[in-house]
Amino acid sequence: MGTIDSKMKAYFDVLLDSVNDAVTGVDRDGTVLYWNNVAERIYGIQKDQIVGKKIGEFFQKGSVMLFQVMESGCPVHQVYHNPRPDKHVFINAVPIYDKDGELIGAIAIEQDITHTVKLSEELYSKPDDRIHAHSDYPLVNRNSSMQQVIQLLTQTSEQPYSFLLTGETGVGKETLAKMTHHAGKRSGPFLSISCDSIPSGLLDSELFGYDGKAFGGNQEERPGKFELAIDGTLYLKNIHVLPLSTQSKLAQTLSEGQFYRIGGTLPLPLRCHIVASSTANLEEMVSKGLFLKELYYAFHSLSVPALRERKEDLPELCHLFLSESAQVIGKSAPRLTSEVMAALTTYHWPGNLPQLRNIMEHLAIVSNGAQITLDTLPPAIRLVTLADLAEGSLPLPTLSEEMERSKIEDALKRTRGNKASAARLLGISRGSLYYKMKQYGL
Ligand SMILES: Nc1ncnc2c1ncn2[C@@H]1O[C@H](COP(=O)(O)OP(=O)(O)OP(=O)(O)O)[C@@H](O)[C@H]1O
């Protein structure tokens, strides 16, 4: 048994020191059992200084989430804490019970977001002019994957390569296409066509043009987008919705460098740069026969990361969008507090950059001071701080989730949605209420 324990401990120690988050484990008296190397780095306390000692000797009891979860018996998720003036973390903490249901301790996992919050603060003292490098297209690019995409597109911008930019909606695919057009110093126009906004029956003539003579000479001839974008760039948005027959014509155009108007017999040279985009998983569509592999492989594919995968870009994007919005309404841009920046960092941004722009616009409009504080944020983005949780007890630990949810719904109904009154009615802090509402999707 002893050997198994020591083997398990060896595995466990390696695991703890391999993760990117700080991990702290205590027994029910608050004696530190685990303290990994990220925790050493965040708090500047070595393992051999703290393991075996009471955690209260190093931190004030109120600021230790582990005590709070042991007292309430409730786990907490993504609670913001500012343990030192220069440290910003998100904490997940869970109480631990033995097989008989006895509380034996708790574990906390802390994600350090100091870097992102500091970046935002630095931008107030020394504004970053790198984002203006592409003049007309201010491109924030602190994230290394984003930098690689931009570098490749810029380096090849004068070459006739066709690119396919994939990524969620609103990650900046069209902006990158415009940046490439601009960097390539093309003399023709940048034309954009949304493949999903044109009826499929009209797509071919829209793209390839129409040769009226071929139909008895009664119809007008009409150039398509390939001709109209001559010496410029044609951006094909959402290419995955093209019918297979159009995909086949497009694949042929790209491989042969020439195309025919619909009904035409004269080959016309392809004289525009093609950048396509897609929000779909094209490899999967190819494997299901829904997208032609000839077309897929005719492009150089680049994946543009979602905003949640490039949090380093957030502070600059917030500053950019906030100052643009403030300028439009003739205000000076308000400052984001560290807590607000932390909240924006932990949010998952399903709508990517347009959603961020929208929220910055909202903040610019509603702010009536020099600072944006947590309560100005839309509820879905707001965070719960450790101080909020300390203020009131955690909500009703003995209730089941359904009962808790319905009690909260009831309180909100009775107070007509007034959260401060609902929190008072439930006997919990406003922060705890927001936290629970978010948890239950209320
Ligand atoms: N790197 C960036 N820096 C600053 N602003 C950006 C950046 N990338 C995109 N934007 C802005 O974000 C918004 C969305 O960008 P864009 O339209 O290029 O996304 P998209 O991926 O093409 O969206 P969709 O898939 O819906 O077509 C635009 O307002 C654009 O100006």
PDB file of C-alpha atoms in Angstrom, residues 13-24 34-47 59 84 87-90 108-114:
ATOM      1  CA  ASP A  13       3.768  15.788  -7.966  1.00  0.00           C
ATOM      2  CA  VAL A  14       4.769  15.700 -11.649  1.00  0.00           C
ATOM      3  CA  LEU A  15       1.192  16.431 -12.687  1.00  0.00           C
ATOM      4  CA  LEU A  16       0.925  19.377 -10.310  1.00  0.00           C
ATOM      5  CA  ASP A  17       4.171  20.887 -11.516  1.00  0.00           C
ATOM      6  CA  SER A  18       3.272  20.414 -15.198  1.00  0.00           C
ATOM      7  CA  VAL A  19       0.077  22.463 -15.207  1.00  0.00           C
ATOM      8  CA  ASN A  20      -0.046  26.180 -16.057  1.00  0.00           C
ATOM      9  CA  ASP A  21      -2.191  27.122 -13.068  1.00  0.00           C
ATOM     10  CA  ALA A  22      -1.337  27.475  -9.396  1.00  0.00           C
ATOM     11  CA  VAL A  23      -2.622  24.514  -7.351  1.00  0.00           C
ATOM     12  CA  THR A  24      -3.016  24.633  -3.580  1.00  0.00           C
ATOM     13  CA  TYR A  34       0.133  20.778  -1.961  1.00  0.00           C
ATOM     14  CA  TRP A  35       1.710  23.891  -3.358  1.00  0.00           C
ATOM     15  CA  ASN A  36       2.933  23.634  -6.938  1.00  0.00           C
ATOM     16  CA  ASN A  37       5.628  25.613  -8.734  1.00  0.00           C
ATOM     17  CA  VAL A  38       3.161  28.059 -10.362  1.00  0.00           C
ATOM     18  CA  ALA A  39       1.904  28.930  -6.862  1.00  0.00           C
ATOM     19  CA  GLU A  40       5.559  29.465  -5.872  1.00  0.00           C
ATOM     20  CA  ARG A  41       5.912  31.896  -8.774  1.00  0.00           C
ATOM     21  CA  ILE A  42       2.647  33.789  -8.232  1.00  0.00           C
ATOM     22  CA  TYR A  43       3.072  34.255  -4.482  1.00  0.00           C
ATOM     23  CA  GLY A  44       6.848  34.165  -4.148  1.00  0.00           C
ATOM     24  CA  ILE A  45       6.588  31.489  -1.455  1.00  0.00           C
ATOM     25  CA  GLN A  46       8.644  28.299  -1.821  1.00  0.00           C
ATOM     26  CA  LYS A  47       7.102  24.855  -1.292  1.00  0.00           C
ATOM     27  CA  PHE A  59      -2.584  34.856   4.013  1.00  0.00           C
ATOM     28  CA  ARG A  84      -1.497  41.433  -4.139  1.00  0.00           C
ATOM     29  CA  LYS A  87      -1.392  40.093  -9.047  1.00  0.00           C
ATOM     30  CA  HIS A  88      -4.704  39.236 -10.700  1.00  0.00           C
ATOM     31  CA  VAL A  89      -6.031  35.681 -10.622  1.00  0.00           C
ATOM     32  CA  PHE A  90      -9.161  33.651 -11.248  1.00  0.00           C
ATOM     33  CA  ALA A 108      -7.849  25.708  -5.237  1.00  0.00           C
ATOM     34  CA  ILE A 109      -6.716  26.227  -8.823  1.00  0.00           C
ATOM     35  CA  GLU A 110      -5.686  29.736  -9.768  1.00  0.00           C
ATOM     36  CA  GLN A 111      -5.181  31.106 -13.253  1.00  0.00           C
ATOM     37  CA  ASP A 112      -2.828  34.066 -13.379  1.00  0.00           C
ATOM     38  CA  ILE A 113      -4.142  36.820 -15.676  1.00  0.00           C
ATOM     39  CA  THR A 114      -1.778  39.513 -14.434  1.00  0.00           C
TER      40      THR A 114
END
